[in-house]
mmCIF file of N, CA and C in Angstrom:
data_model
loop_
_atom_site.group_PDB
_atom_site.id
_atom_site.type_symbol
_atom_site.label_atom_id
_atom_site.label_comp_id
_atom_site.label_asym_id
_atom_site.label_seq_id
_atom_site.Cartn_x
_atom_site.Cartn_y
_atom_site.Cartn_z
ATOM 1 N N MET A 1 205.234 150.873 83.185
ATOM 2 C CA MET A 1 204.775 150.683 84.480
ATOM 3 C C MET A 1 203.975 149.248 84.547
ATOM 4 N N SER A 2 203.200 148.955 83.521
ATOM 5 C CA SER A 2 202.410 147.619 83.469
ATOM 6 C C SER A 2 203.228 146.460 83.578
ATOM 7 N N VAL A 3 204.554 146.650 82.787
ATOM 8 C CA VAL A 3 205.348 145.303 82.920
ATOM 9 C C VAL A 3 205.969 145.222 84.301
ATOM 10 N N VAL A 4 206.178 146.299 85.089
ATOM 11 C CA VAL A 4 206.455 146.097 86.348
ATOM 12 C C VAL A 4 205.412 145.513 87.347
ATOM 13 N N ARG A 5 204.267 145.933 87.119
ATOM 14 C CA ARG A 5 202.985 145.467 87.846
ATOM 15 C C ARG A 5 202.899 143.969 87.597
ATOM 16 N N ALA A 6 203.070 143.660 86.236
ATOM 17 C CA ALA A 6 202.811 142.228 85.854
ATOM 18 C C ALA A 6 203.961 141.375 86.567
ATOM 19 N N ILE A 7 205.054 141.882 86.354
ATOM 20 C CA ILE A 7 206.056 140.984 87.081
ATOM 21 C C ILE A 7 205.866 141.006 88.737
ATOM 22 N N ALA A 8 205.451 141.959 89.342
ATOM 23 C CA ALA A 8 205.230 142.075 90.831
ATOM 24 C C ALA A 8 203.916 141.170 90.995
ATOM 25 N N ARG A 9 203.064 141.072 90.138
ATOM 26 C CA ARG A 9 201.790 140.254 90.244
ATOM 27 C C ARG A 9 202.173 138.702 90.196
ATOM 28 N N CYS A 10 203.043 138.506 89.218
ATOM 29 C CA CYS A 10 203.343 137.212 89.019
ATOM 30 C C CYS A 10 204.324 136.476 90.282
ATOM 31 N N ALA A 11 204.982 137.383 90.752
ATOM 32 C CA ALA A 11 205.941 137.340 92.009
ATOM 33 C C ALA A 11 204.949 136.860 93.113
ATOM 34 N N LEU A 12 204.143 137.714 93.187
ATOM 35 C CA LEU A 12 203.002 137.568 94.327
ATOM 36 C C LEU A 12 202.238 136.218 94.300
ATOM 37 N N ALA A 13 201.850 135.902 92.998
ATOM 38 C CA ALA A 13 201.164 134.653 92.740
ATOM 39 C C ALA A 13 202.047 133.450 93.112
ATOM 40 N N ALA A 14 203.337 133.477 92.740
ATOM 41 C CA ALA A 14 204.166 132.421 92.977
ATOM 42 C C ALA A 14 204.344 132.294 94.366
ATOM 43 N N LEU A 15 204.652 133.451 95.268
ATOM 44 C CA LEU A 15 204.829 133.300 96.685
ATOM 45 C C LEU A 15 203.621 132.701 97.264
ATOM 46 N N LEU A 16 202.458 133.160 96.798
ATOM 47 C CA LEU A 16 201.011 132.595 97.512
ATOM 48 C C LEU A 16 200.911 131.135 96.938
ATOM 49 N N VAL A 17 201.225 130.722 96.013
ATOM 50 C CA VAL A 17 201.345 129.325 95.597
ATOM 51 C C VAL A 17 202.367 128.417 96.437
ATOM 52 N N PHE A 18 203.603 128.886 96.561
ATOM 53 C CA PHE A 18 204.575 128.304 97.376
ATOM 54 C C PHE A 18 204.226 128.239 98.864
ATOM 55 N N ALA A 19 203.564 129.302 99.458
ATOM 56 C CA ALA A 19 203.168 129.325 100.729
ATOM 57 C C ALA A 19 202.028 128.366 100.893
ATOM 58 N N GLY A 20 201.150 128.350 100.034
ATOM 59 C CA GLY A 20 199.898 127.345 100.102
ATOM 60 C C GLY A 20 200.528 125.985 100.043
ATOM 61 N N VAL A 21 201.278 125.534 99.091
ATOM 62 C CA VAL A 21 201.627 124.245 99.097
ATOM 63 C C VAL A 21 202.420 123.830 100.270
ATOM 64 N N SER A 22 203.291 124.749 100.914
ATOM 65 C CA SER A 22 203.961 124.524 102.058
ATOM 66 C C SER A 22 202.827 124.088 103.193
ATOM 67 N N HIS A 23 201.793 124.981 103.105
ATOM 68 C CA HIS A 23 200.748 124.821 104.208
ATOM 69 C C HIS A 23 200.276 123.292 104.118
ATOM 70 N N LEU A 24 200.135 122.842 102.788
ATOM 71 C CA LEU A 24 199.427 121.726 102.470
ATOM 72 C C LEU A 24 200.363 120.250 102.690
ATOM 73 N N THR A 25 201.633 120.650 102.566
ATOM 74 C CA THR A 25 202.550 119.327 102.569
ATOM 75 C C THR A 25 203.667 119.598 103.756
ATOM 76 N N TRP A 26 204.914 119.984 103.509
ATOM 77 C CA TRP A 26 206.121 119.993 104.397
ATOM 78 C C TRP A 26 205.891 120.721 105.500
ATOM 79 N N GLY A 27 205.242 121.849 105.461
ATOM 80 C CA GLY A 27 204.978 122.691 106.759
ATOM 81 C C GLY A 27 203.859 122.652 107.547
ATOM 82 N N ARG A 28 202.957 121.847 107.125
ATOM 83 C CA ARG A 28 201.583 121.532 107.612
ATOM 84 C C ARG A 28 201.639 121.415 109.186
ATOM 85 N N ARG A 29 202.312 120.477 109.658
ATOM 86 C CA ARG A 29 202.376 120.292 111.222
ATOM 87 C C ARG A 29 202.980 121.580 111.777
ATOM 88 N N GLY A 30 204.006 122.107 111.392
ATOM 89 C CA GLY A 30 204.575 123.310 111.895
ATOM 90 C C GLY A 30 203.682 124.571 111.907
ATOM 91 N N TYR A 31 202.990 124.743 110.831
ATOM 92 C CA TYR A 31 202.072 125.915 110.849
ATOM 93 C C TYR A 31 201.001 125.963 111.740
ATOM 94 N N ARG A 32 200.777 124.702 112.462
ATOM 95 C CA ARG A 32 199.480 124.567 113.487
ATOM 96 C C ARG A 32 199.767 125.681 114.658
ATOM 97 N N ILE A 33 201.249 125.816 114.914
ATOM 98 C CA ILE A 33 201.649 126.443 115.924
ATOM 99 C C ILE A 33 201.235 127.946 115.914
ATOM 100 N N VAL A 34 200.966 128.448 114.796
ATOM 101 C CA VAL A 34 200.706 129.952 114.320
ATOM 102 C C VAL A 34 199.257 130.125 114.612
ATOM 103 N N VAL A 35 198.390 129.115 114.691
ATOM 104 C CA VAL A 35 196.888 129.254 114.772
ATOM 105 C C VAL A 35 196.696 129.585 116.208
ATOM 106 N N PRO A 36 196.028 130.484 116.517
ATOM 107 C CA PRO A 36 195.574 130.837 118.018
ATOM 108 C C PRO A 36 194.514 129.928 118.542
ATOM 109 N N ASP A 37 194.398 129.667 119.627
ATOM 110 C CA ASP A 37 193.454 128.757 120.139
ATOM 111 C C ASP A 37 192.058 129.327 119.948
ATOM 112 N N TRP A 38 191.933 130.691 120.127
ATOM 113 C CA TRP A 38 190.660 131.428 120.006
ATOM 114 C C TRP A 38 190.098 131.072 118.737
ATOM 115 N N ALA A 39 191.012 130.977 117.518
ATOM 116 C CA ALA A 39 190.606 130.850 116.182
ATOM 117 C C ALA A 39 189.767 129.569 116.033
ATOM 118 N N THR A 40 190.391 128.357 116.589
ATOM 119 C CA THR A 40 189.577 127.145 116.633
ATOM 120 C C THR A 40 188.183 127.206 117.266
ATOM 121 N N ARG A 41 188.155 127.978 118.424
ATOM 122 C CA ARG A 41 186.737 128.006 118.979
ATOM 123 C C ARG A 41 185.853 128.985 117.955
ATOM 124 N N LEU A 42 186.372 129.849 117.503
ATOM 125 C CA LEU A 42 185.565 130.903 116.623
ATOM 126 C C LEU A 42 185.176 130.112 115.310
ATOM 127 N N LEU A 43 185.932 129.349 114.775
ATOM 128 C CA LEU A 43 185.652 128.646 113.509
ATOM 129 C C LEU A 43 185.174 127.222 113.742
ATOM 130 N N ARG A 44 185.077 126.805 115.133
ATOM 131 C CA ARG A 44 184.637 125.435 115.376
ATOM 132 C C ARG A 44 185.206 124.406 114.551
ATOM 133 N N THR A 45 186.526 124.383 114.551
ATOM 134 C CA THR A 45 187.395 123.491 113.979
ATOM 135 C C THR A 45 188.841 123.146 114.653
ATOM 136 N N ASP A 46 189.563 122.508 114.038
ATOM 137 C CA ASP A 46 190.765 122.220 114.774
ATOM 138 C C ASP A 46 191.865 123.041 113.884
ATOM 139 N N LYS A 47 193.266 122.924 114.616
ATOM 140 C CA LYS A 47 194.232 123.863 113.970
ATOM 141 C C LYS A 47 194.753 123.435 112.460
ATOM 142 N N ASP A 48 194.491 121.953 112.471
ATOM 143 C CA ASP A 48 195.028 121.368 111.213
ATOM 144 C C ASP A 48 193.989 121.806 110.049
ATOM 145 N N MET A 49 192.948 122.020 110.257
ATOM 146 C CA MET A 49 191.903 122.188 109.156
ATOM 147 C C MET A 49 192.096 123.556 109.025
ATOM 148 N N ILE A 50 192.318 124.649 109.874
ATOM 149 C CA ILE A 50 192.660 125.956 109.572
ATOM 150 C C ILE A 50 193.737 125.880 108.745
ATOM 151 N N VAL A 51 194.880 125.284 109.127
ATOM 152 C CA VAL A 51 196.165 125.455 108.158
ATOM 153 C C VAL A 51 195.811 124.714 106.731
ATOM 154 N N VAL A 52 195.209 123.733 106.641
ATOM 155 C CA VAL A 52 194.722 123.098 105.298
ATOM 156 C C VAL A 52 194.049 124.180 104.407
ATOM 157 N N ALA A 53 193.067 124.742 105.383
ATOM 158 C CA ALA A 53 192.118 125.824 104.530
ATOM 159 C C ALA A 53 192.803 126.881 104.000
ATOM 160 N N SER A 54 193.743 127.444 104.899
ATOM 161 C CA SER A 54 194.616 128.736 104.515
ATOM 162 C C SER A 54 195.447 128.190 103.442
ATOM 163 N N GLY A 55 195.984 127.104 103.359
ATOM 164 C CA GLY A 55 196.911 126.740 102.383
ATOM 165 C C GLY A 55 195.993 126.595 100.910
ATOM 166 N N ALA A 56 195.077 126.082 101.049
ATOM 167 C CA ALA A 56 194.148 125.815 99.957
ATOM 168 C C ALA A 56 193.882 127.210 99.257
ATOM 169 N N VAL A 57 193.412 128.048 100.083
ATOM 170 C CA VAL A 57 192.992 129.411 99.767
ATOM 171 C C VAL A 57 194.169 130.177 99.077
ATOM 172 N N GLU A 58 195.374 130.125 99.815
ATOM 173 C CA GLU A 58 196.719 130.695 99.269
ATOM 174 C C GLU A 58 196.957 130.127 97.712
ATOM 175 N N VAL A 59 196.832 128.770 97.535
ATOM 176 C CA VAL A 59 197.047 128.355 96.166
ATOM 177 C C VAL A 59 196.050 128.987 95.301
ATOM 178 N N MET A 60 194.811 128.810 95.570
ATOM 179 C CA MET A 60 193.684 129.351 94.595
ATOM 180 C C MET A 60 193.827 130.886 94.464
ATOM 181 N N LEU A 61 194.287 131.689 95.421
ATOM 182 C CA LEU A 61 194.439 133.187 95.144
ATOM 183 C C LEU A 61 195.651 133.345 94.307
ATOM 184 N N GLY A 62 196.726 132.666 94.479
ATOM 185 C CA GLY A 62 197.888 132.717 93.535
ATOM 186 C C GLY A 62 197.493 132.334 92.225
ATOM 187 N N ALA A 63 196.706 131.264 91.951
ATOM 188 C CA ALA A 63 196.384 130.778 90.610
ATOM 189 C C ALA A 63 195.398 131.895 90.039
ATOM 190 N N ALA A 64 194.449 132.580 90.909
ATOM 191 C CA ALA A 64 193.574 133.381 90.343
ATOM 192 C C ALA A 64 194.345 134.718 89.757
ATOM 193 N N LEU A 65 195.352 135.034 90.519
ATOM 194 C CA LEU A 65 196.063 136.247 90.191
ATOM 195 C C LEU A 65 196.409 135.980 88.620
ATOM 196 N N VAL A 66 197.012 134.976 88.121
ATOM 197 C CA VAL A 66 197.268 134.663 86.925
ATOM 198 C C VAL A 66 196.278 134.267 85.757
ATOM 199 N N ALA A 67 195.234 133.498 86.364
ATOM 200 C CA ALA A 67 194.373 133.002 85.458
ATOM 201 C C ALA A 67 192.962 133.901 85.168
ATOM 202 N N LEU A 68 192.773 134.915 86.059
ATOM 203 C CA LEU A 68 191.469 135.652 85.978
ATOM 204 C C LEU A 68 191.886 137.036 85.694
ATOM 205 N N PRO A 69 192.276 137.556 84.463
ATOM 206 C CA PRO A 69 192.759 138.834 84.053
ATOM 207 C C PRO A 69 191.791 139.892 84.353
ATOM 208 N N ARG A 70 190.380 139.506 84.085
ATOM 209 C CA ARG A 70 189.443 140.576 84.229
ATOM 210 C C ARG A 70 188.970 140.818 85.558
ATOM 211 N N ASP A 71 189.375 139.839 86.420
ATOM 212 C CA ASP A 71 189.082 140.028 87.984
ATOM 213 C C ASP A 71 190.219 140.417 88.701
ATOM 214 N N ARG A 72 191.387 140.780 88.130
ATOM 215 C CA ARG A 72 192.452 141.045 88.887
ATOM 216 C C ARG A 72 192.312 142.077 90.036
ATOM 217 N N PRO A 73 191.616 143.229 89.720
ATOM 218 C CA PRO A 73 191.676 144.259 90.911
ATOM 219 C C PRO A 73 190.812 143.669 92.058
ATOM 220 N N ARG A 74 189.834 143.009 91.769
ATOM 221 C CA ARG A 74 188.934 142.417 92.809
ATOM 222 C C ARG A 74 189.762 141.383 93.565
ATOM 223 N N ILE A 75 190.330 140.509 92.849
ATOM 224 C CA ILE A 75 191.355 139.538 93.478
ATOM 225 C C ILE A 75 192.293 140.201 94.399
ATOM 226 N N GLY A 76 192.922 141.133 93.886
ATOM 227 C CA GLY A 76 194.056 141.906 94.672
ATOM 228 C C GLY A 76 193.529 142.319 96.116
ATOM 229 N N TRP A 77 192.243 142.895 96.074
ATOM 230 C CA TRP A 77 191.686 143.367 97.246
ATOM 231 C C TRP A 77 191.476 142.169 98.179
ATOM 232 N N ILE A 78 190.995 140.896 97.704
ATOM 233 C CA ILE A 78 190.741 139.739 98.218
ATOM 234 C C ILE A 78 192.165 139.301 99.039
ATOM 235 N N VAL A 79 193.166 139.213 98.146
ATOM 236 C CA VAL A 79 194.583 138.882 98.506
ATOM 237 C C VAL A 79 194.735 139.753 99.767
ATOM 238 N N GLY A 80 194.672 141.074 99.613
ATOM 239 C CA GLY A 80 195.104 142.034 100.688
ATOM 240 C C GLY A 80 194.221 141.769 101.925
ATOM 241 N N ALA A 81 193.030 141.464 101.873
ATOM 242 C CA ALA A 81 192.107 141.109 102.955
ATOM 243 C C ALA A 81 192.675 139.737 103.612
ATOM 244 N N PHE A 82 193.065 138.751 102.771
ATOM 245 C CA PHE A 82 193.466 137.511 103.180
ATOM 246 C C PHE A 82 194.761 137.960 104.161
ATOM 247 N N PHE A 83 195.797 138.690 103.628
ATOM 248 C CA PHE A 83 196.860 139.022 104.443
ATOM 249 C C PHE A 83 196.574 139.632 105.875
ATOM 250 N N VAL A 84 195.341 140.399 105.770
ATOM 251 C CA VAL A 84 194.940 141.150 106.978
ATOM 252 C C VAL A 84 194.406 139.883 107.999
ATOM 253 N N ALA A 85 193.570 139.051 107.322
ATOM 254 C CA ALA A 85 192.817 138.025 108.091
ATOM 255 C C ALA A 85 194.080 136.968 108.846
ATOM 256 N N VAL A 86 195.099 136.775 108.115
ATOM 257 C CA VAL A 86 196.131 136.068 108.882
ATOM 258 C C VAL A 86 197.042 136.712 109.767
ATOM 259 N N LEU A 87 196.939 137.941 109.900
ATOM 260 C CA LEU A 87 197.834 138.819 110.733
ATOM 261 C C LEU A 87 197.633 138.412 112.285
ATOM 262 N N PRO A 88 196.515 138.051 112.764
ATOM 263 C CA PRO A 88 196.362 137.605 114.237
ATOM 264 C C PRO A 88 197.200 136.419 114.500
ATOM 265 N N GLY A 89 197.362 135.509 113.472
ATOM 266 C CA GLY A 89 198.170 134.316 113.652
ATOM 267 C C GLY A 89 199.743 134.612 113.757
ATOM 268 N N ASN A 90 200.083 135.542 112.896
ATOM 269 C CA ASN A 90 201.347 135.924 113.027
ATOM 270 C C ASN A 90 201.710 136.826 114.264
ATOM 271 N N VAL A 91 200.814 137.630 114.670
ATOM 272 C CA VAL A 91 201.062 138.254 115.901
ATOM 273 C C VAL A 91 201.039 137.186 117.207
ATOM 274 N N HIS A 92 200.350 136.209 117.158
ATOM 275 C CA HIS A 92 200.198 135.035 118.023
ATOM 276 C C HIS A 92 201.663 134.351 117.933
ATOM 277 N N GLN A 93 201.960 134.051 117.012
ATOM 278 C CA GLN A 93 203.321 133.332 116.914
ATOM 279 C C GLN A 93 204.497 134.179 117.295
ATOM 280 N N TRP A 94 204.521 135.515 117.061
ATOM 281 C CA TRP A 94 205.598 136.494 117.544
ATOM 282 C C TRP A 94 205.473 136.438 119.190
ATOM 283 N N ARG A 95 204.245 136.530 119.572
ATOM 284 C CA ARG A 95 204.095 136.884 120.819
ATOM 285 C C ARG A 95 204.544 135.677 121.897
ATOM 286 N N THR A 96 204.077 134.493 121.190
ATOM 287 C CA THR A 96 204.420 133.236 121.874
ATOM 288 C C THR A 96 205.897 132.648 121.660
ATOM 289 N N ARG A 97 206.430 133.397 120.632
ATOM 290 C CA ARG A 97 207.971 132.988 120.351
ATOM 291 C C ARG A 97 208.235 131.536 119.905
ATOM 292 N N ARG A 98 207.118 131.053 119.250
ATOM 293 C CA ARG A 98 207.179 129.672 118.985
ATOM 294 C C ARG A 98 207.569 129.588 117.287
ATOM 295 N N ASP A 99 208.421 128.547 117.179
ATOM 296 C CA ASP A 99 209.055 128.337 115.937
ATOM 297 C C ASP A 99 208.012 127.668 114.851
ATOM 298 N N ALA A 100 208.038 128.021 113.779
ATOM 299 C CA ALA A 100 207.409 127.354 112.702
ATOM 300 C C ALA A 100 208.233 127.604 111.422
ATOM 301 N N PRO A 101 207.846 126.661 110.365
ATOM 302 C CA PRO A 101 208.771 126.621 109.273
ATOM 303 C C PRO A 101 209.145 128.048 108.676
ATOM 304 N N LEU A 102 210.281 128.371 108.537
ATOM 305 C CA LEU A 102 210.972 129.416 107.917
ATOM 306 C C LEU A 102 210.836 130.715 108.949
ATOM 307 N N MET A 103 210.423 130.384 110.229
ATOM 308 C CA MET A 103 210.143 131.493 111.156
ATOM 309 C C MET A 103 210.874 130.993 112.628
ATOM 310 N N ARG A 104 212.155 130.906 112.636
ATOM 311 C CA ARG A 104 212.556 130.294 113.630
ATOM 312 C C ARG A 104 213.406 131.335 114.768
ATOM 313 N N THR A 105 213.218 132.530 114.488
ATOM 314 C CA THR A 105 213.877 133.411 115.456
ATOM 315 C C THR A 105 212.886 134.581 115.691
ATOM 316 N N ASP A 106 213.080 135.075 116.810
ATOM 317 C CA ASP A 106 212.147 136.232 117.168
ATOM 318 C C ASP A 106 212.202 137.334 116.046
ATOM 319 N N ARG A 107 213.455 137.698 115.601
ATOM 320 C CA ARG A 107 213.602 138.743 114.469
ATOM 321 C C ARG A 107 212.953 138.312 113.324
ATOM 322 N N ALA A 108 213.048 137.274 112.796
ATOM 323 C CA ALA A 108 212.181 136.577 111.515
ATOM 324 C C ALA A 108 210.785 136.938 111.815
ATOM 325 N N ARG A 109 210.255 136.603 112.963
ATOM 326 C CA ARG A 109 208.768 136.703 113.275
ATOM 327 C C ARG A 109 208.335 138.110 113.257
ATOM 328 N N PHE A 110 209.243 139.157 113.986
ATOM 329 C CA PHE A 110 208.977 140.403 113.808
ATOM 330 C C PHE A 110 208.959 141.081 112.444
ATOM 331 N N VAL A 111 210.093 140.796 111.771
ATOM 332 C CA VAL A 111 210.047 141.204 110.291
ATOM 333 C C VAL A 111 208.932 140.848 109.492
ATOM 334 N N ARG A 112 208.555 139.649 109.702
ATOM 335 C CA ARG A 112 207.190 139.209 109.085
ATOM 336 C C ARG A 112 206.023 140.003 109.357
ATOM 337 N N LEU A 113 205.949 140.563 110.682
ATOM 338 C CA LEU A 113 204.838 141.495 110.976
ATOM 339 C C LEU A 113 205.039 142.659 110.443
ATOM 340 N N LEU A 114 206.045 143.186 110.182
ATOM 341 C CA LEU A 114 206.482 144.475 109.599
ATOM 342 C C LEU A 114 205.971 144.252 108.064
ATOM 343 N N LEU A 115 206.202 143.351 107.379
ATOM 344 C CA LEU A 115 206.096 143.046 106.050
ATOM 345 C C LEU A 115 204.521 142.672 105.757
ATOM 346 N N GLN A 116 203.695 142.617 106.708
ATOM 347 C CA GLN A 116 202.104 142.254 106.444
ATOM 348 C C GLN A 116 201.642 143.474 105.683
ATOM 349 N N PRO A 117 201.921 144.733 106.083
ATOM 350 C CA PRO A 117 201.333 145.965 105.291
ATOM 351 C C PRO A 117 201.857 146.101 103.934
ATOM 352 N N VAL A 118 203.211 145.647 103.822
ATOM 353 C CA VAL A 118 203.813 145.712 102.489
ATOM 354 C C VAL A 118 203.175 144.723 101.492
ATOM 355 N N LEU A 119 202.750 143.406 102.055
ATOM 356 C CA LEU A 119 202.140 142.390 101.352
ATOM 357 C C LEU A 119 200.717 142.936 100.827
ATOM 358 N N VAL A 120 199.926 143.434 101.730
ATOM 359 C CA VAL A 120 198.899 144.108 101.287
ATOM 360 C C VAL A 120 198.818 145.249 100.244
ATOM 361 N N ALA A 121 199.789 145.912 100.389
ATOM 362 C CA ALA A 121 200.035 147.123 99.267
ATOM 363 C C ALA A 121 200.456 146.542 97.986
ATOM 364 N N TRP A 122 201.381 145.608 98.133
ATOM 365 C CA TRP A 122 201.767 144.800 96.958
ATOM 366 C C TRP A 122 200.552 144.052 96.320
ATOM 367 N N ALA A 123 199.692 143.566 97.008
ATOM 368 C CA ALA A 123 198.429 142.873 96.254
ATOM 369 C C ALA A 123 197.722 143.935 95.597
ATOM 370 N N VAL A 124 197.383 144.890 96.317
ATOM 371 C CA VAL A 124 196.374 145.984 95.837
ATOM 372 C C VAL A 124 197.011 146.569 94.433
ATOM 373 N N TRP A 125 198.371 147.150 94.659
ATOM 374 C CA TRP A 125 199.061 147.911 93.675
ATOM 375 C C TRP A 125 199.476 147.026 92.392
ATOM 376 N N SER A 126 199.671 145.921 92.749
ATOM 377 C CA SER A 126 199.939 145.029 91.476
ATOM 378 C C SER A 126 198.906 144.451 90.782
ATOM 379 N N THR A 127 197.843 144.597 91.173
ATOM 380 C CA THR A 127 196.447 144.164 90.577
ATOM 381 C C THR A 127 195.634 145.323 90.084
ATOM 382 N N ALA A 128 196.069 146.611 90.238
ATOM 383 C CA ALA A 128 195.395 147.788 89.848
ATOM 384 C C ALA A 128 195.349 148.016 88.381
ATOM 385 N N ARG A 129 194.296 148.608 87.842
ATOM 386 C CA ARG A 129 194.286 148.809 86.458
ATOM 387 C C ARG A 129 194.956 150.014 86.030
#
C-alpha cells in the first residue's frame, strides 16, 4: 500500500507543479477569468496577483509533497484545504460559462467541480502515515 501511496503522492505533486507553472506562464491570462470579482475585493488585490499567488502556492505545495517527508501528513491537509479554497473560483467559472486554459466546455468545467472532492481525498490519503 505504501508504494501505491507514494506513486499517488508523486503524481499529485507533479499535477500541482504543472498547474502552478501554467498559472505563472502560458495560462496566466486565461486563469484571471476564474477569479470572482468578490475575491479581489476581499483580498484587496487584482485578479492577476491572485493567479500568480495561487500558481506559486501550487508549485510550493507540489515541491513540499516530495521534499518534506516528515511533514507530509500536514502538507496533505494543507493541499486539501487549498483545493477547497479554490473551489469558489471553479464554481464561478462554471456558472459564468467562461473559457479558461484546459476548461473550454461546460462539461469540462462541471467535471472539474465533481473532481474537487476527489482531489481533497487524494491529497489527504496519499500523505497519510
